[in-house]
Amino acid sequence: EEEEEEEEEEGPDATAQERANQFEYHGPVREDPDEENVGRSDGDAPPGRKCCGCALSAGRTVPILVASADVLAGLAAGMSVRYFPIFFLENLDLPPIVVQLLYILSPLLQIVLSRVAHARGRRVGRLRTTVGFKWAGVAFMGATIIAYVRGAPVWVVCVLYVARTSLMNCTQALTKSVLMDNVPRNERAKWSALESVNMFSWSGSAFVGGYLVDWEGIVFNFCCTAALQVVATMPLVYLYSRRGGEKLEET
C-alpha cells in the first residue's frame, strides 16, 4: 500500500514533467530539412568552417561566387551596351530603323537560346552550360570586331552582333536558379536584390566605357568588354571544376 501511495504521489509530477518536455525549446525549426546542406557536395566543408583556406563558410561560397560572376558580367555589359547604338549609327552608317530592328531580333533569338540552354543545362549542368554560352558570346564579340576592322559587309557585322548579344544574355535564368537553390529561403529576396545592383553598375561602368572610347576608340572599348566578360566566368569555372559541384549542378 505504501508503494502504491508513492506511485500515486509521483504520478502528477511525472505527468507535469512530460508536458514540460513537450514545450521545451529545441532550437529553430527548419522549413527545409536539407537547407543546411544546400549547395554542398560530399567533399564540402560543413557550414561554419573555412572553405579552401578562405574565411568564407562553405554554405556562402556558392552564392557569393555566383553573385560575383553576375555583377562582373553586368559591369562588362555596361561598358559597351550604351555605345553599340553609336557604333551602328556612326561607324556602320545604319539608319535608325535598322538599329531598332537589331534590338528587336536580339531578344527573340535570346528566347530561343534560353530554351536551348535550359535543355543543355539538364544534361551537362547549369554552370557548365552558362560558361560555354558566355564563352561563345565572347567569341562572337571578337568575330564582330574582326569583321568590322577587316571591312566585312555590314550585314555580317549585324548578324554577329545579334548572335553575340543573345548568347551572352540567354543564361541569366540558369545562374539565378543556382543562386536561389543555394541560399536559405528567408534570404532569397536579399540575394535577388543584386539584380538592381547590376542595373546600377551599368551606369558606373558606362562611365568607364566612355573614358575608354575617348582614350582609344569604341573598338578598344569592345575589346576590354570581351576581356572582362571572360574574367566574369572564372568564379563559375572554379565552382564546377575545383569544388566538383555535382549537387549544385542538378536542376
PDB file of C-alpha atoms in Angstrom:
ATOM      1  CA  GLU A   1       0.000   0.000   0.000  1.00  0.00           C
ATOM      2  CA  GLU A   2       2.877   2.395   0.796  1.00  0.00           C
ATOM      3  CA  GLU A   3       4.430   1.730  -2.679  1.00  0.00           C
ATOM      4  CA  GLU A   4       1.085   2.412  -4.377  1.00  0.00           C
ATOM      5  CA  GLU A   5       0.804   5.675  -2.447  1.00  0.00           C
ATOM      6  CA  GLU A   6       4.338   6.703  -3.571  1.00  0.00           C
ATOM      7  CA  GLU A   7       3.489   5.917  -7.222  1.00  0.00           C
ATOM      8  CA  GLU A   8       0.325   7.976  -6.921  1.00  0.00           C
ATOM      9  CA  GLU A   9       2.350  10.867  -5.463  1.00  0.00           C
ATOM     10  CA  GLU A  10       4.924  10.642  -8.283  1.00  0.00           C
ATOM     11  CA  GLY A  11       2.262  10.356 -10.974  1.00  0.00           C
ATOM     12  CA  PRO A  12       1.230  14.029 -11.174  1.00  0.00           C
ATOM     13  CA  ASP A  13       4.889  15.176 -11.065  1.00  0.00           C
ATOM     14  CA  ALA A  14       5.842  12.807 -13.870  1.00  0.00           C
ATOM     15  CA  THR A  15       2.905  13.950 -15.957  1.00  0.00           C
ATOM     16  CA  ALA A  16       3.853  17.587 -15.414  1.00  0.00           C
ATOM     17  CA  GLN A  17       7.446  16.842 -16.398  1.00  0.00           C
ATOM     18  CA  GLU A  18       6.336  15.165 -19.609  1.00  0.00           C
ATOM     19  CA  ARG A  19       4.189  18.170 -20.501  1.00  0.00           C
ATOM     20  CA  ALA A  20       7.112  20.494 -19.821  1.00  0.00           C
ATOM     21  CA  ASN A  21       9.333  18.414 -22.117  1.00  0.00           C
ATOM     22  CA  GLN A  22       6.789  18.762 -24.891  1.00  0.00           C
ATOM     23  CA  PHE A  23       7.170  22.534 -24.799  1.00  0.00           C
ATOM     24  CA  GLU A  24      10.921  22.502 -24.313  1.00  0.00           C
ATOM     25  CA  TYR A  25      12.811  24.657 -26.909  1.00  0.00           C
ATOM     26  CA  HIS A  26      14.929  22.514 -29.166  1.00  0.00           C
ATOM     27  CA  GLY A  27      16.276  25.240 -31.461  1.00  0.00           C
ATOM     28  CA  PRO A  28      14.839  26.826 -34.621  1.00  0.00           C
ATOM     29  CA  VAL A  29      12.538  24.779 -36.793  1.00  0.00           C
ATOM     30  CA  ARG A  30      13.868  24.315 -40.319  1.00  0.00           C
ATOM     31  CA  GLU A  31      11.466  24.779 -43.172  1.00  0.00           C
ATOM     32  CA  ASP A  32      13.598  22.512 -45.305  1.00  0.00           C
ATOM     33  CA  PRO A  33      15.459  19.627 -43.614  1.00  0.00           C
ATOM     34  CA  ASP A  34      18.088  19.734 -46.349  1.00  0.00           C
ATOM     35  CA  GLU A  35      18.528  23.502 -46.165  1.00  0.00           C
ATOM     36  CA  GLU A  36      21.760  23.179 -44.207  1.00  0.00           C
ATOM     37  CA  ASN A  37      23.292  21.051 -46.960  1.00  0.00           C
ATOM     38  CA  VAL A  38      22.118  23.107 -49.932  1.00  0.00           C
ATOM     39  CA  GLY A  39      24.869  23.539 -52.462  1.00  0.00           C
ATOM     40  CA  ARG A  40      27.232  21.151 -50.702  1.00  0.00           C
ATOM     41  CA  SER A  41      28.777  18.162 -52.333  1.00  0.00           C
ATOM     42  CA  ASP A  42      30.012  15.252 -50.237  1.00  0.00           C
ATOM     43  CA  GLY A  43      33.503  16.709 -50.043  1.00  0.00           C
ATOM     44  CA  ASP A  44      32.497  20.218 -48.951  1.00  0.00           C
ATOM     45  CA  ALA A  45      33.302  21.568 -45.532  1.00  0.00           C
ATOM     46  CA  PRO A  46      30.268  21.865 -43.222  1.00  0.00           C
ATOM     47  CA  PRO A  47      28.769  25.320 -42.617  1.00  0.00           C
ATOM     48  CA  GLY A  48      30.747  27.439 -40.197  1.00  0.00           C
ATOM     49  CA  ARG A  49      34.120  26.079 -41.238  1.00  0.00           C
ATOM     50  CA  LYS A  50      36.513  27.677 -43.643  1.00  0.00           C
ATOM     51  CA  CYS A  51      36.336  26.552 -47.243  1.00  0.00           C
ATOM     52  CA  CYS A  52      39.512  26.125 -49.314  1.00  0.00           C
ATOM     53  CA  GLY A  53      41.534  28.091 -46.776  1.00  0.00           C
ATOM     54  CA  CYS A  54      39.471  31.272 -47.038  1.00  0.00           C
ATOM     55  CA  ALA A  55      37.307  32.914 -44.414  1.00  0.00           C
ATOM     56  CA  LEU A  56      34.044  32.216 -46.261  1.00  0.00           C
ATOM     57  CA  SER A  57      31.935  29.354 -44.967  1.00  0.00           C
ATOM     58  CA  ALA A  58      31.146  26.597 -47.425  1.00  0.00           C
ATOM     59  CA  GLY A  59      27.451  27.497 -47.294  1.00  0.00           C
ATOM     60  CA  ARG A  60      28.218  31.027 -48.530  1.00  0.00           C
ATOM     61  CA  THR A  61      30.822  30.195 -51.138  1.00  0.00           C
ATOM     62  CA  VAL A  62      28.401  29.188 -53.889  1.00  0.00           C
ATOM     63  CA  PRO A  63      26.039  32.213 -53.729  1.00  0.00           C
ATOM     64  CA  ILE A  64      28.896  34.686 -53.306  1.00  0.00           C
ATOM     65  CA  LEU A  65      30.804  33.359 -56.312  1.00  0.00           C
ATOM     66  CA  VAL A  66      27.686  33.139 -58.495  1.00  0.00           C
ATOM     67  CA  ALA A  67      26.650  36.666 -57.486  1.00  0.00           C
ATOM     68  CA  SER A  68      30.186  37.939 -58.136  1.00  0.00           C
ATOM     69  CA  ALA A  69      30.082  36.438 -61.622  1.00  0.00           C
ATOM     70  CA  ASP A  70      26.755  38.164 -62.320  1.00  0.00           C
ATOM     71  CA  VAL A  71      27.995  41.532 -61.048  1.00  0.00           C
ATOM     72  CA  LEU A  72      31.186  41.326 -63.112  1.00  0.00           C
ATOM     73  CA  ALA A  73      29.170  40.370 -66.168  1.00  0.00           C
ATOM     74  CA  GLY A  74      26.897  43.355 -65.545  1.00  0.00           C
ATOM     75  CA  LEU A  75      29.883  45.676 -65.281  1.00  0.00           C
ATOM     76  CA  ALA A  76      31.284  44.315 -68.541  1.00  0.00           C
ATOM     77  CA  ALA A  77      27.963  44.719 -70.327  1.00  0.00           C
ATOM     78  CA  GLY A  78      27.565  48.281 -69.074  1.00  0.00           C
ATOM     79  CA  MET A  79      30.881  49.270 -70.594  1.00  0.00           C
ATOM     80  CA  SER A  80      29.611  48.734 -74.135  1.00  0.00           C
ATOM     81  CA  VAL A  81      25.825  48.346 -74.180  1.00  0.00           C
ATOM     82  CA  ARG A  82      25.240  52.105 -74.372  1.00  0.00           C
ATOM     83  CA  TYR A  83      27.791  52.550 -77.140  1.00  0.00           C
ATOM     84  CA  PHE A  84      26.511  49.958 -79.602  1.00  0.00           C
ATOM     85  CA  PRO A  85      23.858  52.361 -80.991  1.00  0.00           C
ATOM     86  CA  ILE A  86      26.603  54.921 -81.600  1.00  0.00           C
ATOM     87  CA  PHE A  87      28.675  52.221 -83.286  1.00  0.00           C
ATOM     88  CA  PHE A  88      25.792  51.271 -85.575  1.00  0.00           C
ATOM     89  CA  LEU A  89      24.864  54.843 -86.467  1.00  0.00           C
ATOM     90  CA  GLU A  90      28.299  56.408 -86.882  1.00  0.00           C
ATOM     91  CA  ASN A  91      30.663  53.532 -87.703  1.00  0.00           C
ATOM     92  CA  LEU A  92      28.325  51.349 -89.778  1.00  0.00           C
ATOM     93  CA  ASP A  93      26.088  54.192 -91.071  1.00  0.00           C
ATOM     94  CA  LEU A  94      22.929  52.208 -90.336  1.00  0.00           C
ATOM     95  CA  PRO A  95      19.581  54.036 -90.401  1.00  0.00           C
ATOM     96  CA  PRO A  96      17.784  54.247 -87.056  1.00  0.00           C
ATOM     97  CA  ILE A  97      15.052  51.832 -88.145  1.00  0.00           C
ATOM     98  CA  VAL A  98      17.629  49.113 -88.854  1.00  0.00           C
ATOM     99  CA  VAL A  99      19.253  49.696 -85.453  1.00  0.00           C
ATOM    100  CA  GLN A 100      15.884  49.239 -83.770  1.00  0.00           C
ATOM    101  CA  LEU A 101      15.295  46.105 -85.817  1.00  0.00           C
ATOM    102  CA  LEU A 102      18.508  44.648 -84.388  1.00  0.00           C
ATOM    103  CA  TYR A 103      17.252  45.381 -80.891  1.00  0.00           C
ATOM    104  CA  ILE A 104      14.033  43.526 -81.730  1.00  0.00           C
ATOM    105  CA  LEU A 105      15.791  40.482 -83.162  1.00  0.00           C
ATOM    106  CA  SER A 106      18.212  40.080 -80.257  1.00  0.00           C
ATOM    107  CA  PRO A 107      15.556  39.324 -77.579  1.00  0.00           C
ATOM    108  CA  LEU A 108      13.727  36.975 -79.941  1.00  0.00           C
ATOM    109  CA  LEU A 109      16.861  34.930 -80.540  1.00  0.00           C
ATOM    110  CA  GLN A 110      17.610  35.121 -76.825  1.00  0.00           C
ATOM    111  CA  ILE A 111      14.289  33.407 -76.058  1.00  0.00           C
ATOM    112  CA  VAL A 112      15.151  30.544 -78.383  1.00  0.00           C
ATOM    113  CA  LEU A 113      18.664  30.168 -76.986  1.00  0.00           C
ATOM    114  CA  SER A 114      17.318  30.282 -73.428  1.00  0.00           C
ATOM    115  CA  ARG A 115      15.304  27.143 -74.111  1.00  0.00           C
ATOM    116  CA  VAL A 116      18.355  25.505 -75.672  1.00  0.00           C
ATOM    117  CA  ALA A 117      20.470  26.482 -72.653  1.00  0.00           C
ATOM    118  CA  HIS A 118      17.866  25.092 -70.250  1.00  0.00           C
ATOM    119  CA  ALA A 119      17.775  21.765 -72.067  1.00  0.00           C
ATOM    120  CA  ARG A 120      21.561  21.563 -72.191  1.00  0.00           C
ATOM    121  CA  GLY A 121      21.789  22.518 -68.534  1.00  0.00           C
ATOM    122  CA  ARG A 122      19.738  19.469 -67.599  1.00  0.00           C
ATOM    123  CA  ARG A 123      22.246  17.241 -69.386  1.00  0.00           C
ATOM    124  CA  VAL A 124      25.655  18.715 -68.581  1.00  0.00           C
ATOM    125  CA  GLY A 125      24.957  21.094 -65.671  1.00  0.00           C
ATOM    126  CA  ARG A 126      23.823  24.678 -65.335  1.00  0.00           C
ATOM    127  CA  LEU A 127      27.225  26.198 -64.585  1.00  0.00           C
ATOM    128  CA  ARG A 128      28.994  24.399 -67.415  1.00  0.00           C
ATOM    129  CA  THR A 129      26.251  25.474 -69.794  1.00  0.00           C
ATOM    130  CA  THR A 130      26.460  29.084 -68.625  1.00  0.00           C
ATOM    131  CA  VAL A 131      30.218  29.231 -69.080  1.00  0.00           C
ATOM    132  CA  GLY A 132      30.007  27.594 -72.514  1.00  0.00           C
ATOM    133  CA  PHE A 133      27.385  30.021 -73.809  1.00  0.00           C
ATOM    134  CA  LYS A 134      29.193  33.051 -72.409  1.00  0.00           C
ATOM    135  CA  TRP A 135      32.487  31.978 -73.956  1.00  0.00           C
ATOM    136  CA  ALA A 136      30.656  31.537 -77.251  1.00  0.00           C
ATOM    137  CA  GLY A 137      29.278  35.057 -76.834  1.00  0.00           C
ATOM    138  CA  VAL A 138      32.773  36.407 -76.253  1.00  0.00           C
ATOM    139  CA  ALA A 139      33.946  34.581 -79.389  1.00  0.00           C
ATOM    140  CA  PHE A 140      31.162  36.227 -81.405  1.00  0.00           C
ATOM    141  CA  MET A 141      32.147  39.571 -79.901  1.00  0.00           C
ATOM    142  CA  GLY A 142      35.668  39.025 -81.185  1.00  0.00           C
ATOM    143  CA  ALA A 143      34.293  37.971 -84.554  1.00  0.00           C
ATOM    144  CA  THR A 144      32.199  41.164 -84.675  1.00  0.00           C
ATOM    145  CA  ILE A 145      35.269  43.293 -84.024  1.00  0.00           C
ATOM    146  CA  ILE A 146      37.376  41.435 -86.594  1.00  0.00           C
ATOM    147  CA  ALA A 147      34.631  41.616 -89.218  1.00  0.00           C
ATOM    148  CA  TYR A 148      34.336  45.377 -88.746  1.00  0.00           C
ATOM    149  CA  VAL A 149      38.073  46.031 -88.754  1.00  0.00           C
ATOM    150  CA  ARG A 150      38.607  43.970 -91.911  1.00  0.00           C
ATOM    151  CA  GLY A 151      35.774  45.663 -93.763  1.00  0.00           C
ATOM    152  CA  ALA A 152      33.273  42.808 -93.897  1.00  0.00           C
ATOM    153  CA  PRO A 153      29.765  43.581 -95.177  1.00  0.00           C
ATOM    154  CA  VAL A 154      27.619  45.460 -92.724  1.00  0.00           C
ATOM    155  CA  TRP A 155      25.013  42.692 -92.577  1.00  0.00           C
ATOM    156  CA  VAL A 156      27.713  40.238 -91.407  1.00  0.00           C
ATOM    157  CA  VAL A 157      28.662  42.537 -88.533  1.00  0.00           C
ATOM    158  CA  CYS A 158      24.999  42.899 -87.591  1.00  0.00           C
ATOM    159  CA  VAL A 159      24.366  39.144 -87.605  1.00  0.00           C
ATOM    160  CA  LEU A 160      27.417  38.543 -85.440  1.00  0.00           C
ATOM    161  CA  TYR A 161      26.261  41.236 -83.014  1.00  0.00           C
ATOM    162  CA  VAL A 162      22.769  39.717 -82.672  1.00  0.00           C
ATOM    163  CA  ALA A 163      24.260  36.268 -82.048  1.00  0.00           C
ATOM    164  CA  ARG A 164      26.743  37.677 -79.530  1.00  0.00           C
ATOM    165  CA  THR A 165      24.096  39.575 -77.540  1.00  0.00           C
ATOM    166  CA  SER A 166      21.714  36.623 -77.406  1.00  0.00           C
ATOM    167  CA  LEU A 167      24.410  34.181 -76.314  1.00  0.00           C
ATOM    168  CA  MET A 168      25.606  36.450 -73.521  1.00  0.00           C
ATOM    169  CA  ASN A 169      22.126  37.029 -72.072  1.00  0.00           C
ATOM    170  CA  CYS A 170      20.364  33.687 -72.554  1.00  0.00           C
ATOM    171  CA  THR A 171      21.803  32.069 -69.394  1.00  0.00           C
ATOM    172  CA  GLN A 172      20.531  34.567 -66.825  1.00  0.00           C
ATOM    173  CA  ALA A 173      17.829  32.159 -65.651  1.00  0.00           C
ATOM    174  CA  LEU A 174      20.397  29.400 -65.099  1.00  0.00           C
ATOM    175  CA  THR A 175      22.684  31.428 -62.840  1.00  0.00           C
ATOM    176  CA  LYS A 176      19.717  32.825 -60.922  1.00  0.00           C
ATOM    177  CA  SER A 177      18.348  29.331 -60.325  1.00  0.00           C
ATOM    178  CA  VAL A 178      21.742  28.169 -58.997  1.00  0.00           C
ATOM    179  CA  LEU A 179      21.862  31.208 -56.716  1.00  0.00           C
ATOM    180  CA  MET A 180      18.347  30.668 -55.355  1.00  0.00           C
ATOM    181  CA  ASP A 181      18.954  26.949 -54.821  1.00  0.00           C
ATOM    182  CA  ASN A 182      21.970  27.669 -52.635  1.00  0.00           C
ATOM    183  CA  VAL A 183      20.635  30.296 -50.229  1.00  0.00           C
ATOM    184  CA  PRO A 184      18.093  29.879 -47.390  1.00  0.00           C
ATOM    185  CA  ARG A 185      14.530  30.746 -48.267  1.00  0.00           C
ATOM    186  CA  ASN A 186      14.466  33.703 -45.898  1.00  0.00           C
ATOM    187  CA  GLU A 187      17.458  35.275 -47.695  1.00  0.00           C
ATOM    188  CA  ARG A 188      16.357  34.854 -51.302  1.00  0.00           C
ATOM    189  CA  ALA A 189      14.879  38.345 -51.532  1.00  0.00           C
ATOM    190  CA  LYS A 190      18.164  39.841 -50.369  1.00  0.00           C
ATOM    191  CA  TRP A 191      20.156  37.968 -52.982  1.00  0.00           C
ATOM    192  CA  SER A 192      17.602  38.797 -55.673  1.00  0.00           C
ATOM    193  CA  ALA A 193      18.228  42.459 -54.913  1.00  0.00           C
ATOM    194  CA  LEU A 194      21.598  42.033 -56.613  1.00  0.00           C
ATOM    195  CA  GLU A 195      19.728  42.444 -59.893  1.00  0.00           C
ATOM    196  CA  SER A 196      19.211  46.106 -59.001  1.00  0.00           C
ATOM    197  CA  VAL A 197      22.922  46.369 -58.250  1.00  0.00           C
ATOM    198  CA  ASN A 198      23.642  45.060 -61.745  1.00  0.00           C
ATOM    199  CA  MET A 199      21.396  47.715 -63.280  1.00  0.00           C
ATOM    200  CA  PHE A 200      23.102  50.422 -61.218  1.00  0.00           C
ATOM    201  CA  SER A 201      26.526  49.110 -62.187  1.00  0.00           C
ATOM    202  CA  TRP A 202      25.626  49.670 -65.847  1.00  0.00           C
ATOM    203  CA  SER A 203      25.693  53.424 -65.221  1.00  0.00           C
ATOM    204  CA  GLY A 204      29.025  53.278 -63.424  1.00  0.00           C
ATOM    205  CA  SER A 205      30.702  51.041 -65.970  1.00  0.00           C
ATOM    206  CA  ALA A 206      29.251  53.120 -68.816  1.00  0.00           C
ATOM    207  CA  PHE A 207      31.367  55.984 -67.456  1.00  0.00           C
ATOM    208  CA  VAL A 208      34.435  53.748 -67.695  1.00  0.00           C
ATOM    209  CA  GLY A 209      33.395  52.754 -71.205  1.00  0.00           C
ATOM    210  CA  GLY A 210      33.108  56.414 -72.186  1.00  0.00           C
ATOM    211  CA  TYR A 211      36.612  57.044 -70.906  1.00  0.00           C
ATOM    212  CA  LEU A 212      37.946  54.125 -72.965  1.00  0.00           C
ATOM    213  CA  VAL A 213      36.126  55.397 -76.056  1.00  0.00           C
ATOM    214  CA  ASP A 214      37.688  58.853 -75.653  1.00  0.00           C
ATOM    215  CA  TRP A 215      41.097  57.320 -74.984  1.00  0.00           C
ATOM    216  CA  GLU A 216      41.462  54.642 -77.673  1.00  0.00           C
ATOM    217  CA  GLY A 217      38.178  54.443 -79.540  1.00  0.00           C
ATOM    218  CA  ILE A 218      34.979  52.418 -79.493  1.00  0.00           C
ATOM    219  CA  VAL A 219      36.591  49.214 -80.822  1.00  0.00           C
ATOM    220  CA  PHE A 220      39.082  49.238 -77.961  1.00  0.00           C
ATOM    221  CA  ASN A 221      36.169  49.552 -75.541  1.00  0.00           C
ATOM    222  CA  PHE A 222      34.571  46.467 -77.086  1.00  0.00           C
ATOM    223  CA  CYS A 223      37.845  44.544 -76.677  1.00  0.00           C
ATOM    224  CA  CYS A 224      38.009  45.473 -72.983  1.00  0.00           C
ATOM    225  CA  THR A 225      34.394  44.394 -72.601  1.00  0.00           C
ATOM    226  CA  ALA A 226      35.153  40.956 -74.050  1.00  0.00           C
ATOM    227  CA  ALA A 227      38.161  40.544 -71.756  1.00  0.00           C
ATOM    228  CA  LEU A 228      36.135  41.425 -68.651  1.00  0.00           C
ATOM    229  CA  GLN A 229      33.366  39.045 -69.707  1.00  0.00           C
ATOM    230  CA  VAL A 230      35.883  36.203 -69.765  1.00  0.00           C
ATOM    231  CA  VAL A 231      37.055  37.192 -66.276  1.00  0.00           C
ATOM    232  CA  ALA A 232      33.420  37.184 -65.096  1.00  0.00           C
ATOM    233  CA  THR A 233      33.129  33.466 -65.890  1.00  0.00           C
ATOM    234  CA  MET A 234      36.092  32.469 -63.716  1.00  0.00           C
ATOM    235  CA  PRO A 235      34.062  32.144 -60.454  1.00  0.00           C
ATOM    236  CA  LEU A 236      31.720  29.733 -62.242  1.00  0.00           C
ATOM    237  CA  VAL A 237      34.625  27.741 -63.668  1.00  0.00           C
ATOM    238  CA  TYR A 238      36.031  27.458 -60.150  1.00  0.00           C
ATOM    239  CA  LEU A 239      32.729  26.188 -58.780  1.00  0.00           C
ATOM    240  CA  TYR A 240      32.223  23.321 -61.214  1.00  0.00           C
ATOM    241  CA  SER A 241      35.885  22.321 -61.541  1.00  0.00           C
ATOM    242  CA  ARG A 242      37.547  22.852 -58.150  1.00  0.00           C
ATOM    243  CA  ARG A 243      34.580  22.039 -55.933  1.00  0.00           C
ATOM    244  CA  GLY A 244      33.012  19.307 -58.043  1.00  0.00           C
ATOM    245  CA  GLY A 245      29.532  20.762 -57.782  1.00  0.00           C
ATOM    246  CA  GLU A 246      27.579  17.631 -58.667  1.00  0.00           C
ATOM    247  CA  LYS A 247      24.760  18.574 -56.301  1.00  0.00           C
ATOM    248  CA  LEU A 248      24.554  22.253 -57.223  1.00  0.00           C
ATOM    249  CA  GLU A 249      24.640  21.350 -60.932  1.00  0.00           C
ATOM    250  CA  GLU A 250      21.363  19.450 -60.675  1.00  0.00           C
ATOM    251  CA  THR A 251      18.218  21.074 -61.991  1.00  0.00           C
TER     252      THR A 251
END
